[in-house]
GROMACS .gro file of C-alpha atoms in nm:
model
  250
    1UNK     CA    1   3.163   1.850   2.543
    2UNK     CA    2   3.510   1.934   2.407
    3UNK     CA    3   3.588   1.562   2.377
    4UNK     CA    4   3.299   1.511   2.137
    5UNK     CA    5   3.411   1.804   1.923
    6UNK     CA    6   3.754   1.652   1.878
    7UNK     CA    7   3.610   1.327   1.743
    8UNK     CA    8   3.669   1.273   1.371
    9UNK     CA    9   3.343   1.328   1.186
   10UNK     CA   10   3.340   0.971   1.048
   11UNK     CA   11   3.351   0.835   1.404
   12UNK     CA   12   3.076   1.069   1.519
   13UNK     CA   13   2.861   0.958   1.224
   14UNK     CA   14   2.909   0.593   1.327
   15UNK     CA   15   2.800   0.676   1.683
   16UNK     CA   16   2.497   0.872   1.564
   17UNK     CA   17   2.402   0.593   1.323
   18UNK     CA   18   2.337   0.363   1.620
   19UNK     CA   19   2.067   0.599   1.752
   20UNK     CA   20   1.701   0.548   1.647
   21UNK     CA   21   1.606   0.769   1.353
   22UNK     CA   22   1.323   0.950   1.533
   23UNK     CA   23   1.563   1.054   1.813
   24UNK     CA   24   1.817   1.174   1.558
   25UNK     CA   25   1.561   1.404   1.399
   26UNK     CA   26   1.382   1.523   1.713
   27UNK     CA   27   1.667   1.532   1.968
   28UNK     CA   28   2.019   1.501   1.824
   29UNK     CA   29   1.958   1.766   1.557
   30UNK     CA   30   1.908   2.022   1.832
   31UNK     CA   31   2.234   1.955   2.022
   32UNK     CA   32   2.467   2.179   1.820
   33UNK     CA   33   2.538   2.305   1.469
   34UNK     CA   34   2.771   2.016   1.388
   35UNK     CA   35   2.516   1.752   1.487
   36UNK     CA   36   2.238   1.935   1.299
   37UNK     CA   37   2.452   1.935   0.983
   38UNK     CA   38   2.528   1.564   1.021
   39UNK     CA   39   2.163   1.472   1.078
   40UNK     CA   40   2.062   1.682   0.777
   41UNK     CA   41   2.339   1.541   0.559
   42UNK     CA   42   2.345   1.229   0.345
   43UNK     CA   43   2.639   1.038   0.497
   44UNK     CA   44   2.464   0.944   0.823
   45UNK     CA   45   2.151   0.820   0.644
   46UNK     CA   46   2.348   0.631   0.380
   47UNK     CA   47   2.523   0.450   0.667
   48UNK     CA   48   2.192   0.376   0.845
   49UNK     CA   49   2.046   0.245   0.518
   50UNK     CA   50   2.349   0.021   0.463
   51UNK     CA   51   2.341  -0.108   0.822
   52UNK     CA   52   1.974  -0.202   0.789
   53UNK     CA   53   1.996  -0.345   0.439
   54UNK     CA   54   1.790  -0.069   0.278
   55UNK     CA   55   2.020  -0.018  -0.021
   56UNK     CA   56   2.060  -0.178  -0.359
   57UNK     CA   57   1.751  -0.048  -0.535
   58UNK     CA   58   1.773   0.170  -0.842
   59UNK     CA   59   1.560   0.446  -0.697
   60UNK     CA   60   1.780   0.520  -0.403
   61UNK     CA   61   2.102   0.551  -0.603
   62UNK     CA   62   1.976   0.894  -0.700
   63UNK     CA   63   1.758   0.958  -0.395
   64UNK     CA   64   1.779   1.332  -0.340
   65UNK     CA   65   1.696   1.296   0.024
   66UNK     CA   66   1.846   0.997   0.203
   67UNK     CA   67   1.669   1.079   0.526
   68UNK     CA   68   1.329   1.054   0.354
   69UNK     CA   69   1.445   0.741   0.173
   70UNK     CA   70   1.534   0.586   0.509
   71UNK     CA   71   1.199   0.674   0.669
   72UNK     CA   72   0.997   0.565   0.365
   73UNK     CA   73   1.182   0.234   0.344
   74UNK     CA   74   1.132   0.164   0.715
   75UNK     CA   75   0.764   0.251   0.701
   76UNK     CA   76   0.692   0.055   0.385
   77UNK     CA   77   0.402  -0.179   0.455
   78UNK     CA   78   0.057  -0.255   0.327
   79UNK     CA   79  -0.175   0.025   0.439
   80UNK     CA   80  -0.490  -0.173   0.350
   81UNK     CA   81  -0.631  -0.339   0.659
   82UNK     CA   82  -0.776  -0.691   0.637
   83UNK     CA   83  -0.675  -0.737   0.271
   84UNK     CA   84  -0.752  -1.112   0.261
   85UNK     CA   85  -1.079  -1.142   0.453
   86UNK     CA   86  -0.924  -1.293   0.766
   87UNK     CA   87  -1.137  -1.052   0.973
   88UNK     CA   88  -1.455  -1.094   0.774
   89UNK     CA   89  -1.550  -0.754   0.625
   90UNK     CA   90  -1.393  -0.545   0.901
   91UNK     CA   91  -1.234  -0.214   0.785
   92UNK     CA   92  -1.414  -0.236   0.449
   93UNK     CA   93  -1.705  -0.007   0.368
   94UNK     CA   94  -1.960  -0.196   0.163
   95UNK     CA   95  -2.038   0.051  -0.111
   96UNK     CA   96  -2.268  -0.182  -0.302
   97UNK     CA   97  -2.406  -0.513  -0.190
   98UNK     CA   98  -2.595  -0.637  -0.496
   99UNK     CA   99  -2.741  -0.984  -0.536
  100UNK     CA  100  -2.656  -1.188  -0.227
  101UNK     CA  101  -2.381  -0.941  -0.134
  102UNK     CA  102  -2.018  -0.996  -0.040
  103UNK     CA  103  -1.903  -1.327   0.106
  104UNK     CA  104  -1.567  -1.459   0.230
  105UNK     CA  105  -1.453  -1.806   0.121
  106UNK     CA  106  -1.151  -2.028   0.183
  107UNK     CA  107  -0.902  -2.078  -0.097
  108UNK     CA  108  -0.905  -2.239  -0.347
  109UNK     CA  109  -1.289  -2.242  -0.338
  110UNK     CA  110  -1.522  -2.429  -0.575
  111UNK     CA  111  -1.389  -2.435  -0.932
  112UNK     CA  112  -1.098  -2.217  -0.815
  113UNK     CA  113  -0.720  -2.226  -0.794
  114UNK     CA  114  -0.477  -2.182  -0.506
  115UNK     CA  115  -0.328  -1.835  -0.466
  116UNK     CA  116   0.036  -1.783  -0.580
  117UNK     CA  117   0.143  -1.696  -0.223
  118UNK     CA  118   0.099  -1.941   0.065
  119UNK     CA  119   0.031  -1.659   0.312
  120UNK     CA  120  -0.312  -1.593   0.157
  121UNK     CA  121  -0.590  -1.825   0.277
  122UNK     CA  122  -0.916  -1.649   0.195
  123UNK     CA  123  -1.078  -1.421  -0.061
  124UNK     CA  124  -1.385  -1.200  -0.095
  125UNK     CA  125  -1.640  -1.303  -0.357
  126UNK     CA  126  -1.915  -1.111  -0.537
  127UNK     CA  127  -2.267  -1.205  -0.638
  128UNK     CA  128  -2.508  -1.170  -0.933
  129UNK     CA  129  -2.537  -0.790  -0.914
  130UNK     CA  130  -2.260  -0.536  -0.854
  131UNK     CA  131  -2.078  -0.570  -0.525
  132UNK     CA  132  -1.826  -0.298  -0.437
  133UNK     CA  133  -1.625  -0.229  -0.124
  134UNK     CA  134  -1.384   0.045  -0.034
  135UNK     CA  135  -1.128   0.154   0.221
  136UNK     CA  136  -0.995   0.504   0.286
  137UNK     CA  137  -0.637   0.537   0.412
  138UNK     CA  138  -0.550   0.842   0.624
  139UNK     CA  139  -0.186   0.904   0.531
  140UNK     CA  140  -0.109   1.130   0.828
  141UNK     CA  141  -0.249   0.876   1.071
  142UNK     CA  142  -0.021   0.616   0.908
  143UNK     CA  143   0.283   0.839   0.971
  144UNK     CA  144   0.328   1.010   0.634
  145UNK     CA  145   0.363   1.375   0.731
  146UNK     CA  146   0.238   1.660   0.514
  147UNK     CA  147   0.574   1.796   0.400
  148UNK     CA  148   0.683   1.447   0.295
  149UNK     CA  149   0.372   1.398   0.081
  150UNK     CA  150   0.387   1.751  -0.062
  151UNK     CA  151   0.760   1.784  -0.134
  152UNK     CA  152   0.899   1.432  -0.180
  153UNK     CA  153   0.573   1.301  -0.331
  154UNK     CA  154   0.669   0.938  -0.272
  155UNK     CA  155   0.528   0.674  -0.507
  156UNK     CA  156   0.189   0.536  -0.407
  157UNK     CA  157   0.177   0.179  -0.536
  158UNK     CA  158  -0.161   0.005  -0.561
  159UNK     CA  159  -0.204  -0.367  -0.623
  160UNK     CA  160  -0.499  -0.603  -0.629
  161UNK     CA  161  -0.561  -0.966  -0.724
  162UNK     CA  162  -0.871  -1.105  -0.890
  163UNK     CA  163  -0.991  -1.438  -1.030
  164UNK     CA  164  -1.307  -1.597  -1.165
  165UNK     CA  165  -1.429  -1.948  -1.099
  166UNK     CA  166  -1.381  -2.171  -1.398
  167UNK     CA  167  -1.754  -2.245  -1.443
  168UNK     CA  168  -1.879  -1.884  -1.444
  169UNK     CA  169  -1.805  -1.559  -1.626
  170UNK     CA  170  -1.759  -1.240  -1.425
  171UNK     CA  171  -1.664  -0.872  -1.427
  172UNK     CA  172  -1.403  -0.686  -1.218
  173UNK     CA  173  -1.324  -0.317  -1.161
  174UNK     CA  174  -1.067  -0.125  -0.958
  175UNK     CA  175  -1.076   0.248  -0.883
  176UNK     CA  176  -0.823   0.431  -0.665
  177UNK     CA  177  -0.823   0.804  -0.585
  178UNK     CA  178  -0.573   1.031  -0.413
  179UNK     CA  179  -0.771   1.283  -0.209
  180UNK     CA  180  -0.697   1.621  -0.052
  181UNK     CA  181  -0.784   1.737   0.299
  182UNK     CA  182  -1.133   1.827   0.169
  183UNK     CA  183  -1.155   1.499  -0.023
  184UNK     CA  184  -1.112   1.660  -0.363
  185UNK     CA  185  -0.976   1.411  -0.617
  186UNK     CA  186  -0.613   1.505  -0.699
  187UNK     CA  187  -0.534   1.191  -0.900
  188UNK     CA  188  -0.737   0.888  -1.007
  189UNK     CA  189  -0.679   0.547  -1.157
  190UNK     CA  190  -0.973   0.350  -1.293
  191UNK     CA  191  -0.927   0.013  -1.456
  192UNK     CA  192  -1.144  -0.081  -1.747
  193UNK     CA  193  -1.424  -0.322  -1.666
  194UNK     CA  194  -1.237  -0.651  -1.698
  195UNK     CA  195  -1.449  -0.940  -1.827
  196UNK     CA  196  -1.354  -1.299  -1.751
  197UNK     CA  197  -1.537  -1.546  -1.977
  198UNK     CA  198  -1.722  -1.856  -1.860
  199UNK     CA  199  -1.500  -2.167  -1.887
  200UNK     CA  200  -1.189  -1.968  -1.784
  201UNK     CA  201  -0.883  -2.120  -1.617
  202UNK     CA  202  -0.957  -1.960  -1.274
  203UNK     CA  203  -0.602  -1.821  -1.251
  204UNK     CA  204  -0.531  -1.535  -1.012
  205UNK     CA  205  -0.430  -1.214  -1.191
  206UNK     CA  206  -0.250  -0.916  -1.040
  207UNK     CA  207  -0.337  -0.561  -1.139
  208UNK     CA  208  -0.123  -0.266  -1.030
  209UNK     CA  209  -0.088   0.108  -1.069
  210UNK     CA  210   0.178   0.352  -0.944
  211UNK     CA  211   0.095   0.715  -0.869
  212UNK     CA  212   0.389   0.958  -0.892
  213UNK     CA  213   0.435   1.334  -0.943
  214UNK     CA  214   0.077   1.382  -0.827
  215UNK     CA  215   0.135   1.730  -0.684
  216UNK     CA  216   0.101   1.864  -0.329
  217UNK     CA  217  -0.196   1.821  -0.098
  218UNK     CA  218  -0.256   1.444  -0.094
  219UNK     CA  219  -0.384   1.331   0.248
  220UNK     CA  220  -0.600   1.024   0.178
  221UNK     CA  221  -0.604   0.724  -0.055
  222UNK     CA  222  -0.946   0.580  -0.143
  223UNK     CA  223  -0.927   0.220  -0.271
  224UNK     CA  224  -1.244   0.069  -0.422
  225UNK     CA  225  -1.298  -0.255  -0.610
  226UNK     CA  226  -1.573  -0.496  -0.696
  227UNK     CA  227  -1.756  -0.695  -0.957
  228UNK     CA  228  -2.029  -0.946  -1.028
  229UNK     CA  229  -2.096  -1.263  -1.225
  230UNK     CA  230  -2.229  -1.241  -1.581
  231UNK     CA  231  -2.469  -1.535  -1.556
  232UNK     CA  232  -2.690  -1.390  -1.281
  233UNK     CA  233  -2.678  -1.714  -1.084
  234UNK     CA  234  -2.806  -1.691  -0.729
  235UNK     CA  235  -2.522  -1.715  -0.477
  236UNK     CA  236  -2.155  -1.625  -0.519
  237UNK     CA  237  -2.034  -1.689  -0.873
  238UNK     CA  238  -1.887  -1.341  -0.932
  239UNK     CA  239  -1.528  -1.222  -0.928
  240UNK     CA  240  -1.305  -1.312  -0.633
  241UNK     CA  241  -1.062  -1.055  -0.489
  242UNK     CA  242  -0.789  -1.075  -0.226
  243UNK     CA  243  -0.445  -0.952  -0.117
  244UNK     CA  244  -0.518  -0.588  -0.202
  245UNK     CA  245  -0.238  -0.348  -0.114
  246UNK     CA  246  -0.147   0.019  -0.102
  247UNK     CA  247   0.215   0.104  -0.019
  248UNK     CA  248   0.399   0.434  -0.004
  249UNK     CA  249   0.748   0.380  -0.147
  250UNK     CA  250   1.067   0.582  -0.191
   0.00000   0.00000   0.00000
């Protein structure tokens, strides 16, 4: 309408900023040239970021694309399901079930320590032969569209936590792969085999890796971890893991 056209652009941006982001991109962009330019420009998204407290990080000071920064910030969450064993082994594929296999225990567990975060109540524990479990994340199903992954190539941040029990030695390994549509490996991170000695302090340790500039074509993330004890004691004396996470970040 003519009235809308006479609005100062700064006022129009404020009005548009109150509209949900998905509607801005799918509906408002199509209204007219002026609206399309505003939705494709930085000012509107900078305002939305400010309104929702999504500013103040280093990365976004030079974010080339504020719209992507906004969407990535809003979507940021742990893409690993059941990271702390609250739902038994649901969502995890048991790749290897050596010894007595995987088990879930309550923190702190025998000869163990409480976890640094109060939100975590359980962990997965391995046995006297290798136990491994994995989870594959479908990025498109989680809302990360192809062009975003191919062009912006947002950071893929992987974290895991492991601990031994103080009366037993154990081994731990983490392997994460970025996969194409056909499940070709486009990037891979493999930790060394980490050995925790017997008579350790049972502290929880975080391990993390960030994938960036990994090239176009990434559609899946395969997260796999596991371990065993080094004493070959029957039962569950191997490495303990919990609070695994994979996040896609701006």
